[in-house]
XYZ file of C-alpha atoms in Angstrom:
311
model
C 71.690 56.092 -31.184
C 71.605 57.314 -28.040
C 69.323 60.630 -27.456
C 70.692 63.731 -28.278
C 69.728 66.008 -25.099
C 70.365 69.734 -25.505
C 70.788 71.721 -22.183
C 70.438 75.275 -22.242
C 72.446 77.206 -19.180
C 74.519 73.558 -19.205
C 77.174 75.138 -18.043
C 75.899 76.515 -14.704
C 76.075 75.132 -11.530
C 72.950 72.877 -11.641
C 73.408 72.430 -15.308
C 77.073 71.103 -14.598
C 75.611 68.281 -12.618
C 72.670 67.201 -15.280
C 75.021 67.271 -17.735
C 76.870 64.395 -15.607
C 74.023 62.438 -14.980
C 73.455 62.281 -18.588
C 76.432 61.230 -19.851
C 76.542 58.493 -17.534
C 73.488 57.220 -18.789
C 75.218 57.172 -22.159
C 73.448 60.467 -23.556
C 74.827 62.480 -25.880
C 74.542 66.175 -24.519
C 74.526 69.516 -26.710
C 75.450 72.317 -23.844
C 74.270 75.489 -24.880
C 75.674 79.169 -23.227
C 76.125 82.703 -24.821
C 79.634 81.570 -24.135
C 80.687 77.937 -24.656
C 84.007 78.137 -22.993
C 82.095 78.400 -19.472
C 81.378 75.064 -19.800
C 84.364 73.277 -21.121
C 84.972 71.615 -17.840
C 82.263 69.479 -18.821
C 83.904 68.299 -21.841
C 86.442 65.566 -20.138
C 83.044 63.973 -18.341
C 81.931 62.203 -21.324
C 83.113 60.231 -23.526
C 85.110 60.976 -27.260
C 81.955 62.900 -29.132
C 80.094 62.452 -26.350
C 79.617 66.135 -25.586
C 78.921 68.889 -28.012
C 78.981 72.834 -27.172
C 76.960 75.404 -28.785
C 76.145 79.185 -28.511
C 72.772 80.674 -28.458
C 71.088 83.432 -26.471
C 67.446 82.301 -25.194
C 66.299 85.359 -26.176
C 67.146 85.426 -29.695
C 64.519 82.796 -31.273
C 66.862 81.793 -34.325
C 69.732 81.042 -32.399
C 67.781 78.793 -30.122
C 66.199 77.195 -33.035
C 69.963 76.038 -34.323
C 70.915 74.791 -31.329
C 67.719 72.640 -30.575
C 67.685 71.274 -34.339
C 68.227 67.540 -34.301
C 67.453 67.382 -30.745
C 65.888 64.521 -28.699
C 65.527 65.823 -25.585
C 65.608 69.772 -24.593
C 66.122 71.083 -20.835
C 66.026 74.419 -19.955
C 67.760 75.565 -16.985
C 68.259 79.064 -17.638
C 67.013 81.467 -14.562
C 68.260 84.792 -13.273
C 68.232 86.417 -9.535
C 67.928 90.071 -10.856
C 67.624 91.958 -14.008
C 64.943 91.461 -16.888
C 62.993 88.710 -15.461
C 60.230 88.650 -17.941
C 62.583 88.517 -20.799
C 64.500 85.384 -19.357
C 61.599 83.757 -17.528
C 58.996 84.150 -19.816
C 59.959 84.993 -23.394
C 63.007 83.260 -23.506
C 61.494 80.419 -21.854
C 58.722 80.365 -24.893
C 61.515 80.779 -27.089
C 62.940 77.582 -25.833
C 59.432 75.582 -25.607
C 58.426 76.651 -29.143
C 61.674 75.527 -30.906
C 61.398 72.096 -29.041
C 58.015 71.798 -30.444
C 58.789 72.803 -33.930
C 62.224 70.494 -34.105
C 60.036 67.712 -32.905
C 61.923 67.211 -29.705
C 59.945 64.499 -27.935
C 60.772 65.698 -24.501
C 60.942 69.283 -22.969
C 62.183 69.781 -19.110
C 61.835 73.473 -18.092
C 63.457 74.118 -14.684
C 61.260 76.616 -12.841
C 61.162 77.084 -8.804
C 58.834 76.623 -5.697
C 56.674 79.756 -5.513
C 56.305 79.978 -9.364
C 52.921 81.820 -9.198
C 51.651 84.716 -11.523
C 50.241 86.275 -8.408
C 53.204 86.127 -6.708
C 54.372 89.370 -5.125
C 57.802 88.893 -6.164
C 59.050 89.558 -10.224
C 61.022 86.520 -9.626
C 58.236 84.542 -8.657
C 56.100 85.969 -10.736
C 57.602 85.489 -14.269
C 58.328 82.231 -12.973
C 54.794 81.501 -12.755
C 54.021 83.214 -16.350
C 56.869 81.031 -17.653
C 55.542 77.793 -16.878
C 52.401 79.204 -18.553
C 54.105 80.016 -21.482
C 56.195 76.910 -21.744
C 52.406 74.723 -21.584
C 51.142 77.024 -24.281
C 53.870 76.115 -26.936
C 54.533 72.607 -25.384
C 51.721 70.698 -23.169
C 53.549 68.060 -22.526
C 56.709 69.458 -21.033
C 57.902 68.381 -17.176
C 58.146 70.957 -15.371
C 60.704 70.945 -12.261
C 60.100 73.236 -9.474
C 63.486 72.841 -6.684
C 63.453 74.358 -3.521
C 66.928 76.313 -2.678
C 69.709 74.231 -4.128
C 73.110 73.250 -1.794
C 75.987 72.291 -2.915
C 80.197 72.449 -3.198
C 79.917 75.399 -5.610
C 76.598 76.778 -4.230
C 76.006 80.701 -3.926
C 73.321 79.655 -0.607
C 75.363 77.907 2.133
C 78.495 79.282 0.936
C 77.393 82.638 0.774
C 76.470 82.360 4.454
C 79.443 80.243 5.482
C 81.982 83.160 4.365
C 79.686 85.553 6.304
C 79.964 83.864 9.458
C 83.555 85.017 9.497
C 82.309 88.917 10.720
C 81.846 88.530 14.462
C 78.232 90.043 14.338
C 75.926 88.571 11.653
C 72.401 90.189 10.742
C 70.114 87.619 10.139
C 66.972 88.489 8.079
C 63.796 86.780 8.165
C 64.670 84.606 10.348
C 61.699 82.012 10.929
C 61.386 81.764 6.858
C 61.870 78.345 6.087
C 63.501 76.367 3.451
C 63.755 73.155 2.066
C 66.953 72.938 1.071
C 67.561 70.112 -1.839
C 70.931 68.711 -3.043
C 71.983 69.740 -6.225
C 72.900 65.853 -7.233
C 69.409 64.846 -6.590
C 67.756 67.883 -8.250
C 70.065 66.943 -11.366
C 69.226 62.791 -11.393
C 65.448 64.015 -11.643
C 66.051 66.144 -14.439
C 68.266 64.101 -16.376
C 65.318 61.037 -15.399
C 62.636 63.042 -17.054
C 64.918 64.551 -20.036
C 65.134 60.292 -21.086
C 62.030 58.904 -19.779
C 59.741 61.607 -21.280
C 56.524 58.885 -21.800
C 56.956 58.661 -17.680
C 57.625 62.123 -16.813
C 55.829 63.990 -19.503
C 53.149 66.713 -18.716
C 53.680 66.582 -15.072
C 55.025 68.916 -12.485
C 57.218 67.892 -9.503
C 58.115 70.335 -6.300
C 61.690 69.228 -5.162
C 62.610 69.629 -1.714
C 65.245 68.054 0.591
C 64.056 65.713 3.342
C 64.246 68.638 5.723
C 62.586 71.738 6.397
C 65.051 74.457 8.157
C 64.351 78.274 9.170
C 66.681 81.312 8.253
C 68.056 81.135 11.876
C 68.544 77.270 12.078
C 70.538 77.230 8.800
C 72.989 79.944 10.338
C 73.423 77.480 13.460
C 73.969 74.859 11.330
C 76.905 76.702 9.424
C 78.230 77.769 12.918
C 78.262 74.703 14.417
C 79.748 72.527 11.302
C 82.377 75.752 11.039
C 83.421 76.155 14.580
C 82.347 79.657 14.552
C 80.628 81.599 17.055
C 79.360 84.945 16.142
C 76.491 86.792 17.360
C 73.495 86.783 15.636
C 71.596 89.673 14.904
C 67.857 89.193 13.817
C 66.612 92.137 11.790
C 63.227 93.280 12.241
C 61.325 93.352 8.972
C 60.375 96.924 8.928
C 64.561 97.749 9.299
C 65.010 94.894 6.767
C 62.382 96.052 4.098
C 64.619 99.527 4.038
C 67.897 97.840 3.867
C 66.655 95.862 0.986
C 65.568 98.626 -0.787
C 68.657 100.952 -0.194
C 71.168 97.976 -0.907
C 69.409 96.898 -3.925
C 70.368 100.192 -5.697
C 73.748 99.591 -5.253
C 75.571 97.607 -7.730
C 76.646 93.867 -6.039
C 74.053 94.308 -3.034
C 73.419 91.514 -0.797
C 69.785 91.487 -1.272
C 67.229 93.711 -3.912
C 63.942 94.346 -2.832
C 62.646 91.248 -4.854
C 64.312 88.758 -3.020
C 63.472 90.247 0.235
C 59.501 89.897 -1.082
C 60.588 86.330 -1.676
C 61.705 86.054 1.588
C 58.099 86.680 2.726
C 57.064 83.491 2.016
C 58.576 80.083 3.255
C 60.083 78.174 0.349
C 58.902 74.536 1.121
C 57.464 71.698 -1.377
C 53.758 70.346 -1.807
C 54.262 66.794 -1.178
C 57.609 64.836 -2.111
C 58.300 65.178 -5.836
C 61.849 63.106 -5.547
C 59.446 60.108 -4.476
C 58.432 60.137 -8.319
C 62.241 59.346 -9.674
C 62.806 56.551 -7.139
C 65.250 58.853 -5.145
C 65.472 59.282 -1.608
C 67.099 63.213 -0.864
C 69.869 63.416 0.483
C 69.920 65.754 3.977
C 72.186 68.501 4.233
C 74.434 67.382 7.012
C 75.476 64.205 4.976
C 77.473 66.273 2.386
C 77.790 69.989 3.364
C 80.289 69.326 6.284
C 82.751 67.868 3.097
C 83.178 71.486 1.564
C 82.366 73.850 4.983
C 85.754 72.650 6.540
C 87.113 75.727 4.168
C 85.531 77.982 6.172
C 86.655 76.461 9.605
C 89.128 79.130 11.283
C 91.980 76.646 11.064
C 90.052 74.928 8.221
C 90.161 71.122 8.002
C 92.853 71.113 11.131
C 90.283 73.087 13.334
C 88.830 70.714 15.862
C 85.334 69.138 15.530
C 82.545 70.906 17.889
C 80.142 68.299 19.348
C 77.011 68.151 17.847
C 73.994 68.758 20.169
C 72.067 66.500 22.437
C 68.446 64.826 20.378
């Protein structure tokens, strides 16, 4: 019988791509969400009986154990950008790892992030680092995947900045900070491979970054070029940016929090080429992003393309 892979957070942006890769490989997939209805769009991607949906909360050990029962592989994709980081990134991750070990699962893939470090200045990076340690303590053979910023058709990264460029003046915080954006489908392929082949990938840590490093200003310029927008970019000095993040972070729905500001103080780039271990040639952003950025053009797909600058 094919492997049963349980995906915590399988209904999220990255999780939907991971589920698709596993289903294509013939695995049975159990998608775990607090509200499984969030993930029902995955069901048509698999064959009859190939996909299961379970309700569980990673902060509740008993529900985690029930969700994992009978699994061959477990993948923890759950993460947050604001809120109680320790409860989710450390305690929740430990619950999943302990339950996977108790259930006898032969593979555990834990999704962390570049910049995970118990000494990080940001609560996000700090708890991601502490979470990795908690996972390793409970399940030493776990595979740790640290992606850079993810881009894809439904992302909340490139799309957010593209929407902002409808304004005549676009503020740019930390214009020189560097990212190494990775296509969500490439990262999903790596995660699926790790879940299905623990003999090769178990016990390892992989940092996954795309083929190019780009600054915050470079990203803004790329988006403007692809959408035909010509906003005026206004770099924000760090002293002002820090104050804005502090004040904005106190408001609901704020575009940036103080902790996200702390994360922007460090480049988000991979150490080495983790994709190589999976035989994946990472996809550059300009190979796929223009296909969906067309929606942000002033006249949609009917807007004329702008010439790219000479190399």
